[in-house]
Rosetta silent file (secondary structure, phi, psi, omega in degrees, C-alpha in Angstrom):
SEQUENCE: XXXXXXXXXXXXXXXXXXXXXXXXXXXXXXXXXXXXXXXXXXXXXXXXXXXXXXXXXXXXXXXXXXXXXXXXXXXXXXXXXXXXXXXXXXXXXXXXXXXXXXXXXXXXXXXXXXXXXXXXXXXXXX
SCORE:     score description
SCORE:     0.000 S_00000001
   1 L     0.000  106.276 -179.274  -18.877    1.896   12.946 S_00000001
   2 L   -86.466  154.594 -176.796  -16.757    4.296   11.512 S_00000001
   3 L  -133.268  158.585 -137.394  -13.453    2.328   10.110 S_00000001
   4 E  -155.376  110.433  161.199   -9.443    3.874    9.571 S_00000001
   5 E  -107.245  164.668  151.851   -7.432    1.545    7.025 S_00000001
   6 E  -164.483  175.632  170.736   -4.067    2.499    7.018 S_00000001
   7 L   113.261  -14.711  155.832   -0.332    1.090    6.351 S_00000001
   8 L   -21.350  144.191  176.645   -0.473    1.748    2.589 S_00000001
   9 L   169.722  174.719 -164.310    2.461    2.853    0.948 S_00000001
  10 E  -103.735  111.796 -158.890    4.963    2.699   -1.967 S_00000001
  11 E  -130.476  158.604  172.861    7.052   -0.603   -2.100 S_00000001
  12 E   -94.317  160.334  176.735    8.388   -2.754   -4.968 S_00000001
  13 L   -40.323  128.221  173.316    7.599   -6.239   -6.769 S_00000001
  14 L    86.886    5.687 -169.620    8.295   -8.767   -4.033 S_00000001
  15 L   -97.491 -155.215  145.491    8.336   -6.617   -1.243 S_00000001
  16 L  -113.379  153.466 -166.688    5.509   -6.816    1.320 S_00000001
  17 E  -154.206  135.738  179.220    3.180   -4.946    2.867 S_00000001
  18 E  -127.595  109.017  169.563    0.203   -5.215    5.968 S_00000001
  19 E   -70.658  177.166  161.393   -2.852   -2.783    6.057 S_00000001
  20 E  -136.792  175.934 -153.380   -5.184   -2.533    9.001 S_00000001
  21 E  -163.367  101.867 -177.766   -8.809   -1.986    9.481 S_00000001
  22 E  -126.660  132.816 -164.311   -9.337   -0.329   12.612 S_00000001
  23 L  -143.891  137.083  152.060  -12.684    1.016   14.774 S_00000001
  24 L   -28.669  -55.146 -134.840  -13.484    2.668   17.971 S_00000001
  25 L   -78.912  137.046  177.317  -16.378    0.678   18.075 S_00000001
  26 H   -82.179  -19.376 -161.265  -15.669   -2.533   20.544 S_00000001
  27 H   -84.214  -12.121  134.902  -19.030   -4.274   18.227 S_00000001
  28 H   -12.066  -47.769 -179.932  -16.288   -4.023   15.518 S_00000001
  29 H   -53.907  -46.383 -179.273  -15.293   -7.260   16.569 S_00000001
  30 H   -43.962  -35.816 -156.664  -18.680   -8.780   15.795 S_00000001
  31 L   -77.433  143.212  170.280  -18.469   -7.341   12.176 S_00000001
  32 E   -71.224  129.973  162.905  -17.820   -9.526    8.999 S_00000001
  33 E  -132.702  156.976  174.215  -15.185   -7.317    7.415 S_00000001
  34 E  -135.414 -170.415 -173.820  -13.319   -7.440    3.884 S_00000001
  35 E  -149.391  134.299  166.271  -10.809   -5.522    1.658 S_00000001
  36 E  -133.268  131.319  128.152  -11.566   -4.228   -1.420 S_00000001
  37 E   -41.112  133.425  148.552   -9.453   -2.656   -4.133 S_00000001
  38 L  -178.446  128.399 -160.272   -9.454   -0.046   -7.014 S_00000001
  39 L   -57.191 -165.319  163.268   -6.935    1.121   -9.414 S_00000001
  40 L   -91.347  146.568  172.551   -7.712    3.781  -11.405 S_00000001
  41 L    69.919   14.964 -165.828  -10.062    3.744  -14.420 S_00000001
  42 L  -136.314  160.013  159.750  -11.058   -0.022  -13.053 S_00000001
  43 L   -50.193  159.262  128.555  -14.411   -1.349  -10.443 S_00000001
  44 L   -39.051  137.330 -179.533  -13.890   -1.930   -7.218 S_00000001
  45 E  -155.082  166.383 -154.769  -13.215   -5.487   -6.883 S_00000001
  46 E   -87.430  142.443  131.932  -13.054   -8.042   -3.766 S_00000001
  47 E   -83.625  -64.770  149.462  -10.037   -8.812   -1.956 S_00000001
  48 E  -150.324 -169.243 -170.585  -10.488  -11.106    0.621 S_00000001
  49 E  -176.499  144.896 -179.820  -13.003  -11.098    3.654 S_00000001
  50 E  -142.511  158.998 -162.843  -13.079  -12.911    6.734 S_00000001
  51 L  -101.550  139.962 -172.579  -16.495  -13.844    8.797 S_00000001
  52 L   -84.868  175.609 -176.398  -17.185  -14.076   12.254 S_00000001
  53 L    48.511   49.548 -168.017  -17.597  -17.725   13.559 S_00000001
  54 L  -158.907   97.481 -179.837  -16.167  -18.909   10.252 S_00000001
  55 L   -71.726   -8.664  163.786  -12.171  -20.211   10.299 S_00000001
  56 L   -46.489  133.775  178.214  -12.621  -20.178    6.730 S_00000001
  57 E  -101.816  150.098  150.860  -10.723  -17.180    4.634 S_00000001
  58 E  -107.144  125.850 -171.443  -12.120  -15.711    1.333 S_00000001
  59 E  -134.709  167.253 -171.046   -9.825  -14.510   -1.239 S_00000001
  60 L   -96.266  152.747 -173.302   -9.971  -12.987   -4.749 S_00000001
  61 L   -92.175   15.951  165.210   -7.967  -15.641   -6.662 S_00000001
  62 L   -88.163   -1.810  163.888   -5.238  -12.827   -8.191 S_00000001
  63 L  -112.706  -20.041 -168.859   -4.370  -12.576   -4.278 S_00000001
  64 L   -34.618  151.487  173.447   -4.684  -16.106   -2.984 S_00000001
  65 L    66.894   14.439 -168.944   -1.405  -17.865   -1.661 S_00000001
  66 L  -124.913  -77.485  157.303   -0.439  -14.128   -1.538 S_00000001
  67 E   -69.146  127.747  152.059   -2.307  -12.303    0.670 S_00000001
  68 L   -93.322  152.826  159.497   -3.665  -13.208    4.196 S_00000001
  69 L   -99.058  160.080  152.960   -6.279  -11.916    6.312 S_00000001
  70 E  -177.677  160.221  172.889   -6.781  -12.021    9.945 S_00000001
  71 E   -54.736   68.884 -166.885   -8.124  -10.836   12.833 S_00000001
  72 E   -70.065   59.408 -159.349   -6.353   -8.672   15.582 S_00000001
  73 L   -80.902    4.983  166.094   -9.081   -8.990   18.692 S_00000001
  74 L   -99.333  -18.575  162.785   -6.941   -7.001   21.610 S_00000001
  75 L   -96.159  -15.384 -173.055   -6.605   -4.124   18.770 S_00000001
  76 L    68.727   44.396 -169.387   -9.923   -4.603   17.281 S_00000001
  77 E  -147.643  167.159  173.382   -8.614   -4.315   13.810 S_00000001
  78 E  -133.746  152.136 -179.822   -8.376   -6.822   10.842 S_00000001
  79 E  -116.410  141.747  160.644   -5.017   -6.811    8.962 S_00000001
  80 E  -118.161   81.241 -176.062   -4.030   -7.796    5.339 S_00000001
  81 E   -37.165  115.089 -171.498   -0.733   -9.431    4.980 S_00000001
  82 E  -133.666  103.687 -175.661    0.065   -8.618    1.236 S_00000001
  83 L  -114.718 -179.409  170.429    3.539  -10.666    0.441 S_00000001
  84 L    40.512   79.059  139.959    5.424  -11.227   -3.301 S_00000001
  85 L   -75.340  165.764 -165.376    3.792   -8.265   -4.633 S_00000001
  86 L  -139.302  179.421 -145.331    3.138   -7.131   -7.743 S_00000001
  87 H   -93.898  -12.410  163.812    2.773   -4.147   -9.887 S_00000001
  88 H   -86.413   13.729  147.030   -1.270   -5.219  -10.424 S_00000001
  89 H   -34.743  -45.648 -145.570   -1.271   -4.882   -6.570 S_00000001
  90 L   -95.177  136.862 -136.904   -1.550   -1.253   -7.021 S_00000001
  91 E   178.912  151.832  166.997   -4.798    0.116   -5.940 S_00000001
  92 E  -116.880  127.909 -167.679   -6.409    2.389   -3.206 S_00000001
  93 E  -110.942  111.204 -139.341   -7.344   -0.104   -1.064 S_00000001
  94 E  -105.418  139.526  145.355  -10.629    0.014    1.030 S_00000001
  95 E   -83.586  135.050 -166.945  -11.888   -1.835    4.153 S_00000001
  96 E  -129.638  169.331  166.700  -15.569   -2.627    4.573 S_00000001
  97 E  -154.427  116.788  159.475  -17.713   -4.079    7.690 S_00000001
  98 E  -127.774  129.540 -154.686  -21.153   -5.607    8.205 S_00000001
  99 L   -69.889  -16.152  176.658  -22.279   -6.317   11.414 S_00000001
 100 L  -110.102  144.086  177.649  -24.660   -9.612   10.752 S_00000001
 101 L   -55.083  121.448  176.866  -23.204  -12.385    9.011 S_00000001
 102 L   -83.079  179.691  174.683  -23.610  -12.582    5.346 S_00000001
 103 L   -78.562  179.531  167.747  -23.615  -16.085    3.333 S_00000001
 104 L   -62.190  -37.021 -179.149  -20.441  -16.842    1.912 S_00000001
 105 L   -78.774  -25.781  167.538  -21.268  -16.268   -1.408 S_00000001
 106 L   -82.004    5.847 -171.942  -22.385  -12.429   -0.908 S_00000001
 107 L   -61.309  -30.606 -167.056  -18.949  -11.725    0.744 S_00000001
 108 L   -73.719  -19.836 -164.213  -17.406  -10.719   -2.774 S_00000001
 109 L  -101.481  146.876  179.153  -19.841   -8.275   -3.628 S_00000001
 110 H   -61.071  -51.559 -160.753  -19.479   -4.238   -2.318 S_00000001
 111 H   -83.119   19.581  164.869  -23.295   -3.741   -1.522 S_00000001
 112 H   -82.469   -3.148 -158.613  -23.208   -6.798    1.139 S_00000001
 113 L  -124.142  131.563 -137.548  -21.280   -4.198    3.387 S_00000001
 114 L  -108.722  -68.472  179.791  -22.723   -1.621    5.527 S_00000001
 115 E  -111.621  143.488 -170.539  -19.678    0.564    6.589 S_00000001
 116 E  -139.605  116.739 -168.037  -16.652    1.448    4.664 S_00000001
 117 L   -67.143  156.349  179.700  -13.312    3.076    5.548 S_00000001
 118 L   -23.660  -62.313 -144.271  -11.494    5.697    3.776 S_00000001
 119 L   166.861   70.930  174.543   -9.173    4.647    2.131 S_00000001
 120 E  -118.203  106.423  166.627   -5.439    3.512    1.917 S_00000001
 121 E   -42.034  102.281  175.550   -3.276    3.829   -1.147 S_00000001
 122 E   -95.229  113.719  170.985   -0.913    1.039   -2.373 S_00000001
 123 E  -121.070  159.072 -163.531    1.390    1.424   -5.216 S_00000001
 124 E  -150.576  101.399  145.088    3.737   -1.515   -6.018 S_00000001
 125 E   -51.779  118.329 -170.884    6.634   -0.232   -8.329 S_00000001
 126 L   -88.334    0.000    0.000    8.461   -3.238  -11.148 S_00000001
């Protein structure tokens, strides 16, 4: 599965912003996918992640009540609604996918995910 984030871009505290997560592949749909972040000089760290057969969302809790995830299945893409942002928003922000379901509890971590997208760059100006 190769995966395309895009919709990054340079916006200010409070504005909003929605990546995507997009594949060729129609078994993209199948795939558990997340968002992951990381600034400079900082880890990689979880954003949120959403599961197949699972109505449940996972968020990091510095995006919760902030960010949404969800599921586009006539584009085959998953989007991340990123509202009231902030300037510790800013981040090149990564999409990941693995095609068999993980538990819940590995969703947070980078090496539960099999394929991983470029790349999209978020800056959030104060």
């Amino acid at each position: 599965v190769q995966l395309q984030a895009s919709g990054g871009g340079l916006v200010q505290a409070g504005d909003t912003l929605r990546l995507s997560c997009a594949a060729a592949e129609h078994t993209f749909s199948l795939n558990n996918v997340a968002w992951f972040r990381q600034a400079p000089g900082r880890e990689r760290e979880f954003v949120a992640a959403i599961r197949t057969g699972d109505t449940n969302r996972y968020y990091a809790d510095s995006v919760k009540d902030r960010f949404t995830i969800s599921r586009d299945m006539a584009k085959n893409s998953v989007h991340l609604q990123m509202n009231r942002m902030k300037p510790e928003d800013t981040a090149l922000y990564y999409c990941a996918a693995k095609l068999h379901r993980p538990i819940s509890s590995a969703l947070r971590f980078a090496d539960t995910y099999t394929y991983w997208g470029q790349g999209t760059q978020v800056t959030v100006s104060s």
